[in-house]
Short mmCIF file of C-alpha atoms in Angstrom, two decimals:
data_model
loop_
_atom_site.label_atom_id
_atom_site.label_comp_id
_atom_site.label_asym_id
_atom_site.label_seq_id
_atom_site.Cartn_x
_atom_site.Cartn_y
_atom_site.Cartn_z
CA MET C 1 134.18 86.38 115.56
CA SER C 2 131.11 87.95 113.97
CA ARG C 3 128.26 89.13 116.15
CA TRP C 4 126.05 86.84 114.07
CA ARG C 5 128.10 83.80 115.07
CA GLU C 6 128.05 84.85 118.72
CA LEU C 7 124.28 85.21 118.49
CA THR C 8 123.43 82.00 116.62
CA GLY C 9 126.44 79.70 116.63
CA GLU C 10 125.92 79.60 112.84
CA ALA C 11 123.47 76.73 113.29
CA SER C 12 120.12 78.48 112.95
CA GLY C 13 119.32 78.15 109.24
CA GLU C 14 116.28 75.90 109.60
CA ASP C 15 114.88 77.90 112.53
CA TYR C 16 115.40 81.17 110.68
CA ALA C 17 113.63 79.86 107.59
CA ALA C 18 110.76 78.48 109.67
CA ARG C 19 110.25 81.86 111.36
CA PHE C 20 109.97 83.65 108.02
CA ALA C 21 107.71 80.94 106.60
CA ALA C 22 105.37 81.46 109.55
CA LEU C 23 105.36 85.22 108.94
CA ALA C 24 104.52 84.61 105.27
CA ARG C 25 101.64 82.29 106.22
CA SER C 26 100.28 84.98 108.53
CA GLY C 27 99.94 87.28 105.53
CA LYS C 28 102.99 89.46 106.15
CA ASP C 29 104.62 90.83 103.01
CA MET C 30 108.04 89.18 102.75
CA HIS C 31 109.28 90.80 99.55
CA GLY C 32 109.86 94.45 100.42
CA GLU C 33 113.63 94.23 99.91
CA ALA C 34 113.29 92.58 96.50
CA ARG C 35 110.68 95.13 95.40
CA PHE C 36 112.95 97.96 96.53
CA CYS C 37 115.89 96.58 94.54
CA ALA C 38 113.72 95.95 91.48
CA ALA C 39 112.77 99.63 91.47
CA LEU C 40 116.45 100.60 91.20
CA VAL C 41 117.74 98.37 88.40
CA PRO C 42 115.95 96.71 85.45
CA ALA C 43 115.22 93.00 85.18
CA GLY C 44 118.24 91.15 83.87
CA ALA C 45 120.65 93.24 85.94
CA ARG C 46 123.35 91.43 87.93
CA VAL C 47 122.65 91.44 91.67
CA LEU C 48 124.89 90.26 94.52
CA ASP C 49 123.02 89.33 97.69
CA ALA C 50 125.72 89.94 100.31
CA GLY C 51 124.85 88.02 103.44
CA CYS C 52 122.10 86.18 101.57
CA GLY C 53 121.17 83.92 104.48
CA THR C 54 118.48 81.42 103.50
CA GLY C 55 117.98 83.19 100.18
CA ARG C 56 114.60 84.84 100.74
CA VAL C 57 115.52 88.08 98.94
CA MET C 58 117.65 86.55 96.20
CA ILE C 59 115.16 83.84 95.28
CA ARG C 60 112.46 86.47 94.79
CA LEU C 61 114.79 88.64 92.69
CA ALA C 62 115.65 85.62 90.53
CA GLU C 63 111.92 85.00 90.05
CA LEU C 64 111.64 88.61 88.85
CA GLY C 65 114.29 88.00 86.20
CA TYR C 66 117.50 89.18 87.87
CA ASP C 67 120.88 87.51 87.42
CA CYS C 68 121.70 86.79 91.06
CA VAL C 69 124.61 85.52 93.14
CA GLY C 70 124.36 84.84 96.87
CA VAL C 71 127.22 84.92 99.39
CA ASP C 72 127.07 84.11 103.09
CA LEU C 73 129.43 82.82 105.77
CA ASP C 74 126.85 80.70 107.62
CA ALA C 75 126.74 77.16 106.21
CA SER C 76 123.44 76.39 107.96
CA MET C 77 121.74 79.31 106.19
CA LEU C 78 123.25 78.39 102.82
CA ALA C 79 122.07 74.80 103.22
CA VAL C 80 118.49 76.07 103.37
CA ALA C 81 119.05 78.39 100.40
CA ARG C 82 120.52 75.57 98.29
CA LYS C 83 117.62 73.30 99.19
CA GLN C 84 115.05 75.94 98.25
CA ALA C 85 116.74 77.00 95.00
CA PRO C 86 119.45 74.52 93.95
CA GLU C 87 119.65 76.07 90.49
CA LEU C 88 120.95 79.41 91.83
CA PRO C 89 124.63 80.17 92.62
CA TRP C 90 125.30 80.20 96.37
CA PHE C 91 128.80 80.73 97.77
CA GLN C 92 130.19 80.44 101.30
CA ALA C 93 132.59 83.31 101.97
CA ASP C 94 133.50 85.91 104.55
CA LEU C 95 132.43 89.30 103.20
CA ALA C 96 135.48 90.92 104.81
CA ALA C 97 137.70 88.79 102.56
CA PHE C 98 135.34 88.50 99.59
CA GLU C 99 137.21 88.19 96.28
CA PRO C 100 134.79 87.37 93.46
CA ASP C 101 137.48 86.20 91.03
CA LEU C 102 138.65 83.51 93.46
CA LEU C 103 135.09 82.12 93.37
CA GLY C 104 134.83 82.38 89.60
CA ILE C 105 132.44 85.35 89.86
CA GLU C 106 132.72 88.38 87.61
CA ALA C 107 132.97 91.59 89.66
CA ASP C 108 130.62 93.73 87.58
CA PHE C 109 127.41 93.78 89.60
CA ASP C 110 124.78 96.41 88.88
CA LEU C 111 123.57 96.21 92.46
CA VAL C 112 124.80 94.75 95.73
CA VAL C 113 122.16 94.34 98.45
CA ALA C 114 122.97 93.79 102.12
CA ALA C 115 119.63 93.25 103.85
CA GLY C 116 118.90 91.69 107.23
CA ASN C 117 121.17 93.73 109.53
CA ILE C 118 124.35 92.54 107.83
CA PHE C 119 126.52 95.43 108.98
CA PRO C 120 125.59 95.46 112.69
CA LEU C 121 126.17 91.68 112.79
CA LEU C 122 129.68 91.72 111.30
CA ALA C 123 132.77 91.12 113.38
CA ALA C 124 133.63 94.40 115.08
CA GLY C 125 136.15 96.40 113.11
CA THR C 126 135.51 94.72 109.75
CA GLU C 127 132.79 97.08 108.53
CA ALA C 128 135.12 99.24 106.39
CA ALA C 129 136.72 96.16 104.83
CA VAL C 130 133.31 94.73 103.93
CA VAL C 131 132.16 97.99 102.32
CA GLU C 132 135.43 98.12 100.37
CA ARG C 133 135.00 94.54 99.12
CA LEU C 134 131.38 95.09 98.13
CA ALA C 135 132.17 98.38 96.40
CA ALA C 136 134.92 96.65 94.43
CA ALA C 137 132.36 94.10 93.19
CA LEU C 138 130.24 96.85 91.60
CA ARG C 139 130.58 98.05 88.04
CA PRO C 140 131.10 101.83 87.70
CA GLY C 141 127.72 103.42 88.41
CA GLY C 142 126.55 100.35 90.34
CA LEU C 143 124.58 100.63 93.58
CA LEU C 144 125.18 99.36 97.11
CA VAL C 145 121.94 99.04 99.08
CA ALA C 146 122.09 98.29 102.80
CA GLY C 147 119.30 98.22 105.35
CA PHE C 148 120.05 97.82 109.04
CA GLY C 149 118.96 98.72 112.53
CA LEU C 150 120.59 101.51 114.48
CA ASP C 151 119.25 100.96 117.99
CA GLN C 152 118.32 98.19 120.44
CA ALA C 153 114.70 98.19 119.30
CA HIS C 154 115.72 97.19 115.77
CA LEU C 155 118.61 94.83 116.52
CA PRO C 156 119.18 91.48 118.27
CA VAL C 157 122.59 92.76 119.45
CA PRO C 158 123.87 96.12 120.75
CA PRO C 159 124.24 98.66 117.91
CA GLY C 160 127.53 98.17 116.09
CA ILE C 161 127.69 100.96 113.52
CA THR C 162 126.15 104.41 113.15
CA LEU C 163 124.93 105.91 109.89
CA SER C 164 127.73 108.46 109.88
CA GLU C 165 130.29 105.69 110.37
CA TYR C 166 128.71 103.69 107.57
CA ASP C 167 128.74 106.74 105.28
CA ASP C 168 132.42 107.28 106.11
CA CYS C 169 133.16 103.67 105.14
CA CYS C 170 131.30 104.17 101.87
CA ALA C 171 133.11 107.42 101.09
CA ALA C 172 136.47 105.76 101.74
CA ALA C 173 135.48 103.02 99.27
CA GLY C 174 134.60 105.56 96.58
CA LEU C 175 130.84 105.45 97.04
CA THR C 176 128.47 108.43 97.10
CA LEU C 177 125.19 108.57 99.01
CA VAL C 178 122.24 108.68 96.59
CA ASP C 179 119.28 108.35 98.96
CA ARG C 180 118.20 107.09 102.35
CA PHE C 181 114.88 105.67 103.50
CA ALA C 182 113.28 104.58 106.76
CA THR C 183 111.91 101.31 105.38
CA TRP C 184 112.19 98.96 102.41
CA ASP C 185 108.89 100.48 101.27
CA ALA C 186 110.87 103.70 100.63
CA ALA C 187 109.33 105.77 103.41
CA PRO C 188 111.38 108.97 103.82
CA TYR C 189 114.12 108.83 106.46
CA ALA C 190 113.89 111.52 109.13
CA GLY C 191 115.94 109.91 111.86
CA GLY C 192 114.92 106.79 113.71
CA GLY C 193 116.18 103.33 114.45
CA TYR C 194 116.27 101.77 110.98
CA ALA C 195 117.64 103.02 107.67
CA VAL C 196 117.96 101.78 104.11
CA SER C 197 120.87 103.51 102.37
CA VAL C 198 121.63 103.66 98.65
CA HIS C 199 125.19 104.51 97.58
CA ARG C 200 126.60 104.66 94.05
CA ARG C 201 130.06 103.75 92.85
#
């Protein structure tokens, strides 16, 4: 069972969306992840939002002109995403068993983004399989971008994966580290409890 399911029971889509809507109303910038991705690949590029949740990042990327596909295991989150943007392609799938061709998706993405603590919230022991599946969905030269917390202060669960473990998973999947940042605003990473990593296939 994923740590996400243990935490939420996979029934928190509406509550999750309401929390982010309240943050947006308070004036908080909600589009850092989309801006970060848009700086890496040009408009029109194919983007897979892996663990898309309620679609906040993907909907913004689609508005910016990207060709997006969203995948998540949590039906309650996808229900919100489909309600907010019914014209976009949303798929329910386990990232550890993700096979694009079985869903009718072409595996030639320019960028795969895993925002929102996807890796620490996976089922323990599936991290390498998920990286392998996501790497396989990239075209040669494509980018995997993942941002996640590394300590209790940045996570709703105990830390599940270290940066060195994540890098090892990426290396095993044929990915090379390009850059690492402390925030989605591209602040330099010098240690700390949150990291945004960019790897290239």
